[in-house]
Each structure stands twice: as structure tokens, then as C-alpha cells.
Tab-separated table of C-alpha atoms and ligand atoms in Angstrom:
chain	number	residue	atom	x	y	z
A	1	UNK	CA	121.146	91.138	87.352
A	2	UNK	CA	118.676	91.383	90.241
A	3	UNK	CA	116.088	92.849	87.843
A	4	UNK	CA	116.536	90.109	85.334
A	5	UNK	CA	116.347	87.317	87.839
A	6	UNK	CA	113.472	89.025	89.653
A	7	UNK	CA	111.709	89.440	86.269
A	8	UNK	CA	112.308	85.737	85.403
A	9	UNK	CA	110.960	84.725	88.869
A	10	UNK	CA	107.941	86.977	88.664
A	11	UNK	CA	107.227	85.740	85.111
A	12	UNK	CA	107.276	82.095	86.035
A	13	UNK	CA	105.161	82.801	89.135
A	14	UNK	CA	102.409	84.961	87.789
A	15	UNK	CA	102.688	85.783	84.111
A	16	UNK	CA	103.484	89.360	85.304
A	17	UNK	CA	105.540	89.973	82.200
A	18	UNK	CA	103.808	87.730	79.755
A	19	UNK	CA	103.568	89.005	76.217
A	20	UNK	CA	101.854	87.458	73.293
A	21	UNK	CA	102.178	90.122	70.552
A	22	UNK	CA	104.794	92.435	69.245
A	23	UNK	CA	103.088	95.809	69.405
A	24	UNK	CA	104.467	97.845	72.234
A	25	UNK	CA	103.185	100.890	74.166
A	26	UNK	CA	104.218	104.078	75.752
A	27	UNK	CA	103.249	104.149	79.482
A	28	UNK	CA	103.403	107.138	81.880
A	29	UNK	CA	103.579	106.854	85.637
A	30	UNK	CA	102.315	109.987	87.460
A	31	UNK	CA	103.734	109.980	90.967
A	32	UNK	CA	106.826	107.977	89.879
A	33	UNK	CA	109.023	109.343	92.722
A	34	UNK	CA	106.819	107.807	95.506
A	35	UNK	CA	106.848	104.618	97.446
A	36	UNK	CA	104.721	102.886	94.879
A	37	UNK	CA	105.926	104.842	91.917
A	38	UNK	CA	109.618	103.839	92.169
A	39	UNK	CA	109.218	100.047	92.305
A	40	UNK	CA	106.241	100.268	89.833
A	41	UNK	CA	108.582	102.070	87.367
A	42	UNK	CA	111.157	99.344	87.897
A	43	UNK	CA	108.721	96.631	87.138
A	44	UNK	CA	107.234	98.399	84.032
A	45	UNK	CA	110.747	98.840	82.740
A	46	UNK	CA	111.107	94.998	82.836
A	47	UNK	CA	107.724	94.504	80.941
A	48	UNK	CA	108.516	93.762	77.302
A	49	UNK	CA	105.186	95.240	76.291
A	50	UNK	CA	106.327	98.695	77.508
A	51	UNK	CA	108.308	100.319	74.719
A	52	UNK	CA	108.654	103.680	76.406
A	53	UNK	CA	108.292	104.847	80.041
A	54	UNK	CA	107.488	108.400	80.900
A	55	UNK	CA	108.077	109.118	84.557
A	56	UNK	CA	106.504	112.268	86.213
A	57	UNK	CA	106.308	113.505	89.796
A	58	UNK	CA	106.335	116.904	91.475
A	59	UNK	CA	109.669	115.757	92.956
A	60	UNK	CA	112.361	113.253	92.051
A	61	UNK	CA	111.115	111.719	88.765
A	62	UNK	CA	114.270	112.587	86.662
A	63	UNK	CA	116.365	110.761	89.300
A	64	UNK	CA	114.164	107.757	89.304
A	65	UNK	CA	114.242	107.723	85.514
A	66	UNK	CA	117.994	107.989	85.316
A	67	UNK	CA	118.339	105.019	87.673
A	68	UNK	CA	115.688	102.814	86.024
A	69	UNK	CA	116.997	103.702	82.550
A	70	UNK	CA	120.242	101.686	83.230
A	71	UNK	CA	118.283	98.401	83.415
A	72	UNK	CA	119.097	96.228	80.451
A	73	UNK	CA	115.678	95.839	78.986
A	74	UNK	CA	114.716	97.364	75.671
A	75	UNK	CA	112.218	100.145	76.633
A	76	UNK	CA	113.273	103.835	76.751
A	77	UNK	CA	112.788	105.808	79.932
A	78	UNK	CA	112.488	109.591	80.395
A	79	UNK	CA	111.924	111.619	83.581
A	80	UNK	CA	109.930	114.813	83.844
A	81	UNK	CA	110.107	117.603	86.455
A	82	UNK	CA	107.097	119.313	88.195
A	83	UNK	CA	106.538	121.752	85.391
A	84	UNK	CA	106.780	119.236	82.582
A	85	UNK	CA	103.414	117.301	83.052
A	86	UNK	CA	102.228	117.992	79.560
A	87	UNK	CA	105.478	116.832	77.996
A	88	UNK	CA	105.354	113.671	80.120
A	89	UNK	CA	101.893	112.829	78.662
A	90	UNK	CA	102.719	113.408	74.999
A	91	UNK	CA	101.850	110.308	72.979
A	92	UNK	CA	101.177	108.040	76.005
A	93	UNK	CA	98.739	105.134	75.573
A	94	UNK	CA	98.443	104.120	79.210
A	95	UNK	CA	98.741	106.496	82.248
A	96	UNK	CA	99.149	104.837	85.751
A	97	UNK	CA	98.458	107.202	88.640
A	98	UNK	CA	99.920	106.413	92.091
A	99	UNK	CA	100.212	110.148	93.021
A	100	UNK	CA	98.928	111.290	96.384
A	101	UNK	CA	99.332	110.772	100.118
A	102	UNK	CA	99.214	107.403	101.765
A	103	UNK	CA	97.543	106.549	105.092
A	104	UNK	CA	99.067	106.619	108.565
A	105	UNK	CA	97.855	104.363	111.421
A	106	UNK	CA	94.340	105.275	112.545
A	107	UNK	CA	93.325	106.745	109.224
A	108	UNK	CA	90.766	105.400	106.749
A	109	UNK	CA	91.283	105.713	103.002
A	110	UNK	CA	88.438	108.276	103.005
A	111	UNK	CA	90.567	110.414	105.275
A	112	UNK	CA	92.911	110.930	102.229
A	113	UNK	CA	90.139	112.430	100.148
A	114	UNK	CA	90.720	116.022	100.914
A	115	UNK	CA	94.327	115.904	99.788
A	116	UNK	CA	94.167	113.337	96.930
A	117	UNK	CA	90.930	114.382	95.204
A	118	UNK	CA	92.401	117.582	93.736
A	119	UNK	CA	95.758	115.854	92.844
A	120	UNK	CA	93.816	113.240	90.891
A	121	UNK	CA	91.393	115.766	89.323
A	122	UNK	CA	94.308	117.912	88.143
A	123	UNK	CA	96.222	115.023	86.660
A	124	UNK	CA	93.078	113.741	84.910
A	125	UNK	CA	92.508	117.187	83.501
A	126	UNK	CA	96.015	117.140	81.989
A	127	UNK	CA	95.561	113.717	80.534
A	128	UNK	CA	92.189	114.738	79.033
A	129	UNK	CA	93.854	117.735	77.398
A	130	UNK	CA	97.112	116.166	76.150
A	131	UNK	CA	96.391	112.531	75.634
A	132	UNK	CA	92.569	112.078	75.621
A	133	UNK	CA	92.797	108.623	74.086
A	134	UNK	CA	94.911	107.260	76.986
A	135	UNK	CA	93.799	104.468	79.228
A	136	UNK	CA	93.939	105.734	82.857
A	137	UNK	CA	94.785	103.397	85.759
A	138	UNK	CA	93.968	104.885	89.112
A	139	UNK	CA	95.916	103.717	92.207
A	140	UNK	CA	95.530	106.762	94.363
A	141	UNK	CA	93.130	106.327	97.324
A	142	UNK	CA	90.316	106.453	98.079
A	143	UNK	CA	89.903	104.536	94.735
A	144	UNK	CA	86.116	104.317	95.321
A	145	UNK	CA	86.050	108.095	94.940
A	146	UNK	CA	89.024	108.928	92.856
A	147	UNK	CA	87.866	106.856	89.854
A	148	UNK	CA	84.514	108.780	89.717
A	149	UNK	CA	86.551	111.963	89.974
A	150	UNK	CA	88.690	110.970	86.947
A	151	UNK	CA	85.620	109.836	85.019
A	152	UNK	CA	83.669	113.075	85.725
A	153	UNK	CA	86.710	115.298	85.066
A	154	UNK	CA	87.049	113.708	81.628
A	155	UNK	CA	83.325	113.854	81.068
A	156	UNK	CA	83.344	117.577	81.724
A	157	UNK	CA	86.144	117.917	79.134
A	158	UNK	CA	83.987	115.814	76.713
A	159	UNK	CA	86.567	113.044	76.436
A	160	UNK	CA	85.318	110.355	78.898
A	161	UNK	CA	85.309	106.875	77.468
A	162	UNK	CA	84.201	104.293	80.147
A	163	UNK	CA	86.210	101.647	78.427
A	164	UNK	CA	89.442	103.477	79.280
A	165	UNK	CA	89.218	104.391	83.034
A	166	UNK	CA	90.195	101.723	85.682
A	167	UNK	CA	90.518	101.630	89.391
A	168	UNK	CA	93.251	99.295	90.225
A	169	UNK	CA	91.917	96.782	92.794
A	170	UNK	CA	94.441	94.047	91.928
A	171	UNK	CA	96.117	94.248	95.308
A	172	UNK	CA	92.890	92.824	96.879
A	173	UNK	CA	93.097	89.985	94.465
A	174	UNK	CA	96.747	89.382	94.994
A	175	UNK	CA	96.200	89.296	98.798
A	176	UNK	CA	93.139	87.074	98.646
A	177	UNK	CA	95.037	84.620	96.395
A	178	UNK	CA	98.013	84.661	98.796
A	179	UNK	CA	96.020	84.396	101.978
A	180	UNK	CA	93.968	81.558	100.664
A	181	UNK	CA	97.152	79.711	99.653
A	182	UNK	CA	98.532	80.173	103.115
A	183	UNK	CA	95.405	78.778	104.772
A	184	UNK	CA	95.121	75.790	102.459
A	185	UNK	CA	98.818	75.044	101.949
A	186	UNK	CA	98.167	75.185	98.199
A	187	UNK	CA	100.349	76.907	95.484
A	188	UNK	CA	99.040	80.445	94.976
A	189	UNK	CA	98.897	79.730	91.210
A	190	UNK	CA	96.027	77.409	92.082
A	191	UNK	CA	94.144	79.657	94.434
A	192	UNK	CA	92.965	82.738	92.400
A	193	UNK	CA	90.009	84.552	94.061
A	194	UNK	CA	87.685	86.929	92.352
A	195	UNK	CA	87.239	90.080	94.507
A	196	UNK	CA	84.275	92.432	93.613
A	197	UNK	CA	82.851	95.743	94.921
A	198	UNK	CA	85.335	98.535	95.734
A	199	UNK	CA	88.599	99.106	97.494
A	200	UNK	CA	88.096	99.733	101.191
A	201	UNK	CA	87.107	97.613	104.173
A	202	UNK	CA	83.531	96.451	103.784
A	203	UNK	CA	83.379	97.359	100.099
A	204	UNK	CA	86.024	94.620	99.369
A	205	UNK	CA	83.910	91.464	98.714
A	206	UNK	CA	85.971	88.238	98.059
A	207	UNK	CA	83.987	85.476	96.283
A	208	UNK	CA	85.633	82.559	97.995
A	209	UNK	CA	82.629	80.336	97.173
A	210	UNK	CA	83.655	80.522	93.463
A	211	UNK	CA	87.125	78.986	94.098
A	212	UNK	CA	87.491	75.211	94.676
A	213	UNK	CA	89.886	75.871	97.514
A	214	UNK	CA	87.938	78.771	98.927
A	215	UNK	CA	84.611	77.099	99.142
A	216	UNK	CA	86.028	74.537	101.597
A	217	UNK	CA	86.688	77.270	104.096
A	218	UNK	CA	83.889	77.739	106.651
A	219	UNK	CA	83.071	78.955	110.130
A	220	UNK	CA	85.636	80.900	112.069
A	221	UNK	CA	88.385	80.286	109.371
A	222	UNK	CA	86.014	81.916	106.802
A	223	UNK	CA	85.392	84.951	109.036
A	224	UNK	CA	89.150	85.388	109.643
A	225	UNK	CA	90.257	85.144	105.954
A	226	UNK	CA	87.477	87.547	104.821
A	227	UNK	CA	88.519	90.040	107.432
A	228	UNK	CA	92.236	89.690	106.414
A	229	UNK	CA	91.359	90.304	102.732
A	230	UNK	CA	89.185	93.294	103.630
A	231	UNK	CA	91.722	94.835	106.079
A	232	UNK	CA	95.008	93.588	104.600
A	233	UNK	CA	95.964	97.257	103.842
A	234	UNK	CA	95.635	98.059	107.620
A	235	UNK	CA	98.081	95.247	108.388
A	236	UNK	CA	100.712	96.975	106.344
A	237	UNK	CA	99.831	100.487	107.570
A	238	UNK	CA	100.241	99.285	111.220
A	239	UNK	CA	103.523	97.419	110.526
A	240	UNK	CA	105.045	100.479	108.735
A	241	UNK	CA	104.165	102.450	111.795
A	242	UNK	CA	103.656	105.908	110.234
A	243	UNK	CA	105.987	105.367	107.290
A	244	UNK	CA	103.161	104.858	104.835
A	245	UNK	CA	101.096	101.960	103.416
A	246	UNK	CA	101.602	99.104	100.985
A	247	UNK	CA	104.127	100.026	98.281
A	248	UNK	CA	105.929	96.973	97.103
A	249	UNK	CA	103.009	94.607	96.899
A	250	UNK	CA	101.029	97.385	95.338
A	251	UNK	CA	103.789	97.974	92.705
A	252	UNK	CA	103.594	94.322	91.920
A	253	UNK	CA	99.836	94.300	91.670
A	254	UNK	CA	99.907	97.556	89.546
A	255	UNK	CA	102.500	96.170	87.151
A	256	UNK	CA	100.506	92.948	86.885
A	257	UNK	CA	97.317	94.855	86.056
A	258	UNK	CA	99.131	97.095	83.621
A	259	UNK	CA	100.496	94.039	81.824
A	260	UNK	CA	97.000	92.517	81.627
A	261	UNK	CA	95.722	95.726	79.992
A	262	UNK	CA	98.619	95.855	77.597
A	263	UNK	CA	97.989	92.217	76.601
A	264	UNK	CA	94.334	93.102	75.902
A	265	UNK	CA	95.325	96.180	73.970
A	266	UNK	CA	97.602	94.089	71.824
A	267	UNK	CA	94.873	91.741	70.945
A	268	UNK	CA	95.339	88.824	73.265
A	269	UNK	CA	92.069	87.089	73.850
A	270	UNK	CA	90.580	85.987	77.212
A	271	UNK	CA	92.485	88.446	79.455
A	272	UNK	CA	90.049	88.706	82.437
A	273	UNK	CA	90.708	90.306	85.843
A	274	UNK	CA	88.728	92.282	88.420
A	275	UNK	CA	88.923	96.014	88.065
A	276	UNK	CA	86.835	99.013	89.280
A	277	UNK	CA	85.024	100.554	86.225
A	278	UNK	CA	81.907	102.276	85.111
A	279	UNK	CA	79.644	99.405	85.373
A	280	UNK	CA	76.001	98.521	84.623
A	281	UNK	CA	75.811	95.789	87.297
A	282	UNK	CA	74.314	97.826	90.115
A	283	UNK	CA	73.562	101.052	88.168
A	284	UNK	CA	69.841	100.541	88.913
A	285	UNK	CA	70.665	101.092	92.589
A	286	UNK	CA	72.596	104.288	91.785
A	287	UNK	CA	75.967	102.622	91.981
A	288	UNK	CA	77.507	103.148	88.639
A	289	UNK	CA	81.093	102.148	89.375
A	290	UNK	CA	81.878	98.655	90.526
A	291	UNK	CA	84.693	96.191	90.427
A	292	UNK	CA	84.102	92.791	88.941
A	293	UNK	CA	85.785	90.470	86.480
A	294	UNK	CA	86.359	92.472	83.223
A	295	UNK	CA	87.630	91.175	79.934
A	296	UNK	CA	90.312	93.461	78.527
A	297	UNK	CA	90.623	93.948	74.820
A	298	UNK	CA	91.967	96.295	72.128
A	299	UNK	CA	89.739	99.209	73.317
A	300	UNK	CA	90.236	98.583	77.015
A	301	UNK	CA	87.043	97.188	78.672
A	302	UNK	CA	85.704	94.604	76.355
A	303	UNK	CA	83.173	92.836	78.618
A	304	UNK	CA	81.983	93.365	82.158
A	305	UNK	CA	81.145	89.898	83.648
A	306	UNK	CA	78.277	89.334	86.033
A	307	UNK	CA	79.374	88.569	89.551
A	308	UNK	CA	77.994	85.044	89.437
A	309	UNK	CA	76.424	82.866	92.122
A	310	UNK	CA	77.028	83.974	95.737
A	311	UNK	CA	76.912	82.088	98.940
A	312	UNK	CA	74.562	83.396	101.810
A	313	UNK	CA	77.671	84.905	103.524
A	314	UNK	CA	78.643	86.624	100.305
A	315	UNK	CA	75.149	87.999	99.879
A	316	UNK	CA	75.581	89.641	103.264
A	317	UNK	CA	79.038	91.022	102.409
A	318	UNK	CA	77.558	92.469	99.202
A	319	UNK	CA	74.626	94.107	101.160
A	320	UNK	CA	77.194	95.781	103.420
A	321	UNK	CA	79.332	96.888	100.460
A	322	UNK	CA	76.685	98.601	98.318
A	323	UNK	CA	75.572	101.498	100.508
A	324	UNK	CA	79.212	102.417	101.518
A	325	UNK	CA	80.299	102.233	97.841
A	326	UNK	CA	77.390	104.437	96.820
A	327	UNK	CA	78.366	107.047	99.390
A	328	UNK	CA	82.031	106.982	98.195
A	329	UNK	CA	81.123	107.291	94.534
A	330	UNK	CA	78.731	110.184	95.195
A	331	UNK	CA	81.496	111.984	97.157
A	332	UNK	CA	83.805	111.802	94.176
A	333	UNK	CA	81.204	112.966	91.792
A	334	UNK	CA	80.128	115.835	93.978
A	335	UNK	CA	83.769	116.996	94.218
A	336	UNK	CA	83.724	117.523	90.458
A	337	UNK	CA	80.283	119.079	90.588
A	338	UNK	CA	78.562	116.124	88.879
B	1	NAD	P1	104.077	108.353	98.515
B	1	NAD	O1	103.858	109.559	99.404
B	1	NAD	O2	105.277	107.472	98.855
B	1	NAD	O3	104.215	108.737	97.012
B	1	NAD	C1	103.254	109.540	96.423
B	1	NAD	C2	103.959	110.360	95.372
B	1	NAD	O4	103.008	111.239	94.719
B	1	NAD	C3	105.077	111.324	95.858
B	1	NAD	O5	106.313	111.068	95.251
B	1	NAD	C4	104.533	112.640	95.588
B	1	NAD	O6	105.649	113.723	95.313
B	1	NAD	C5	103.675	112.413	94.411
B	1	NAD	N1	102.736	113.496	94.090
B	1	NAD	C6	102.011	114.227	94.966
B	1	NAD	N2	101.317	115.073	94.245
B	1	NAD	C7	101.527	114.938	92.916
B	1	NAD	C8	101.081	115.554	91.746
B	1	NAD	N3	100.213	116.552	91.761
B	1	NAD	N4	101.594	115.058	90.624
B	1	NAD	C9	102.431	114.039	90.510
B	1	NAD	N5	102.914	113.446	91.677
B	1	NAD	C10	102.491	113.870	92.792
B	1	NAD	O7	102.721	107.421	98.594
B	1	NAD	P2	102.538	105.897	98.056
B	1	NAD	O8	102.839	105.052	99.189
B	1	NAD	O9	103.234	105.791	96.759
B	1	NAD	O10	100.935	105.916	97.783
B	1	NAD	C11	100.380	106.644	96.835
B	1	NAD	C12	98.853	106.446	96.814
B	1	NAD	O11	98.475	105.116	96.491
B	1	NAD	C13	98.214	106.750	98.133
B	1	NAD	O12	97.040	107.520	97.894
B	1	NAD	C14	97.878	105.360	98.613
B	1	NAD	O13	96.759	105.389	99.501
B	1	NAD	C15	97.515	104.687	97.351
B	1	NAD	N6	97.564	103.219	97.337
B	1	NAD	C16	96.593	102.564	96.697
B	1	NAD	C17	96.525	101.164	96.697
B	1	NAD	C18	95.486	100.425	95.894
B	1	NAD	O14	95.325	99.187	96.143
B	1	NAD	N7	94.874	101.033	94.980
B	1	NAD	C19	97.534	100.398	97.379
B	1	NAD	C20	98.521	101.190	98.055
B	1	NAD	C21	98.466	102.548	98.080
B	2	LMR	C1	96.091	98.932	100.452
B	2	LMR	O1	95.050	98.259	100.282
B	2	LMR	O2	97.174	98.489	100.886
B	2	LMR	C2	96.029	100.352	100.037
B	2	LMR	O3	94.787	100.788	99.727
B	2	LMR	C3	96.676	101.300	100.960
B	2	LMR	C4	95.990	101.510	102.258
B	2	LMR	O4	95.737	102.610	102.665
B	2	LMR	O5	95.715	100.463	102.923
């Protein structure tokens, strides 16, 4: 009951569960037992474009699967235990990865690198072996490094397709949209904000000047909202006080991005959203992964959009983003030996 009314509410709010075509898809969640994994699995179970859900974790996934499988939507759900990763990946078209440790107060996302890099590398290795055609959506932090790790791991296995590897930066977009709506008193449906760069502090670059509501914000209000968008994750980490980072808003953002990809895969035209992908935009500066608006289509990445005109303030934000992003990307590549 809750799931159906929640799904209806979410659909009307945000097109979270919008579907324009009949073809459906098998989706795996790796890390399904976690703080993000559980609500993400719930939301994906409610997505009509997901025909089958494969839930894997080193602990707890069969329990989550049993629970979620009772929801009265049409998709099948199966849970897999720690030693069943290959079985979990059999026949999947989309793999969402929220596996890994979250931050505690005082930590940066980069502090998670030592633990999460090998988790993500090992999962990518399994995807490359069992379902090399799958689209991989990376949520695990630090995204600026874990996405290059996935790409280089697949490249080493000879199965990397840059159209099929995505860093999920949608939470930055969701936050920017919500915070702008709060400041302006507008409906969030009317305040979408493009966010480019990467996913950590100064690498998060909101392009408020490209929004009719956003461009009206100046001075101290501008500084405040930009800081809130760049450090929104810290707000949640602080409020949870040692119990982890954003899980519910992330599950929402992850389900929303997954639905966008599925709509693109099923042939819907004009599905455009920011995501962190292998990108030519700043490759001449040695930054070959970047988040910008990307059109999603039947093969994944259809078209990478230019970032468009920037205000002088945004030029400064971008200048601060690029060197940090370059370091994070290089760290991920070096981990895989690239
Ligand atoms: P969590 O600790 O609640 O859950 C992580 C889950 O991963 C656990 O269930 C754990 O058992 C599982 N796991 C660990 N190693 C695994 C492996 N090898 N294979 C499969 N599963 C494994 O953490 P969380 O709050 O769900 O956060 C997960 C990750 O997502 C963190 O790295 C966090 O920083 C990141 N995150 C990213 C964003 C974003 O915007 N991209 C937002 C929020 C959180
Ligand atoms: C977020 O933006 O909420 C996530 O990246 C989690 C974090 O560590 O802040």
C-alpha cells in the first residue's frame, strides 16, 4: 500500500517511474543489503521498466530480496549470498553498485578510497567476466576515482565500452534542484539545475546561471547555495552522527537515474541528465572523465553535451574543480595500474 502510494507520489513529482516502451530489463544491485541498497531495491521493484531484480551483497541480500519480492508490482526478485556473485550477474543488462563503506564525520570521500577501491574493482571484474555487455552505474565513493577504476578494470579485461559506464552524480542534481526551490519558493519541478564536474566538494559545479530561477541569485545568497550544493553530503553525515551518509535521498536519486537509463535503452528520445562518464570535454587537459549533461539512448551514452555558457563565478568554480578532479581520476587509474 505504502509502496504503491509512494510510487504514485514519486511518479507525479519527478517522472521517477516513467515508462514509454514495453521492453523491460534485468537489473542487479550489488550492495543490496546496505543503507542505500535496501531502499534502492525497493524503488527499483516499483519501476515498471525493471522486469527482474537481482540482489547481491556479502551479507543480507536474500533477506532483502524476500522482503521486497512481496511488493505487488510485476518484476521478479531474487537474492544472492556472498558466494553467488556470478549467478547474480547472469543475464543482467544494468548493474547498480552501491557496495562499500560510507563516511563518518570528519572524513572526506577520498578517505574511503583504501576500502572501496578494491571492492569496486572486484565487482567490476566479475561484471566484465559474466555480463560484459551490462551497463554499470557506480554509486560507491569516491565516485571521481571509482568510475576510472571500473573503466580501467574492464579495459584490462578487453570489454570496456565508454558508453556503458556511469558515475551516479544525480544526488547533486536532486539537491541543487531542491535547494534552489527552497530559496526561491518555486516548485522543484520548475527549478532543475545542471551540475557538472565530479562528485566531491569543489569538484561539484552547479550551473545556476543556466536556470531562470538560479540566475536571479547573487551575492551572499549565491555563495550560500553553491556551498550547500557542494557540501550537502556533509550535512547528512553530520546529522547522522556516525551512522553513515545519505541513503534515502541517494536511493531516490539512484532509482531516478536508473529509470532514465532504462528509458534511453528502450528507445525513448531526449532523455538527458548529468552523469560522470568517459568524456572528451576536458580530455586535452588530461581529465578524461567528467560529469555533464548526457543524452541516454539504446546503447547507453548517446551524446555528451557541452557544458554551455558559464558566468564568471562558474568559471572560477570550474577552475577549482579541474585540478582536484584530475588528481582523483589519476588515483583511480593508478590503483588498477593504468
Ligand atoms: P552501507 O555500509 O550501509 O552499505 C554498503 C553495503 O555494501 C553493505 O551492505 C555491505 O555488506 C556491502 N558490501 C561491502 N562489500 C561488498 C562487496 N564486496 N560486494 C557486495 N556488497 C558489499 O553504506 P551505504 O550508506 O549504502 O553507502 C554505500 C556507498 O555509497 C558508500 O561508499 C557511500 O559513500 C556511497 N554513496 C554515494 C553517493 C553518491 O552520490 N554517489 C551518495 C551516498 C553514498
Ligand atoms: C553524498 O553526497 O551524500 C554522498 O557522496 C555521501 C557522502 O559521503 O557525502
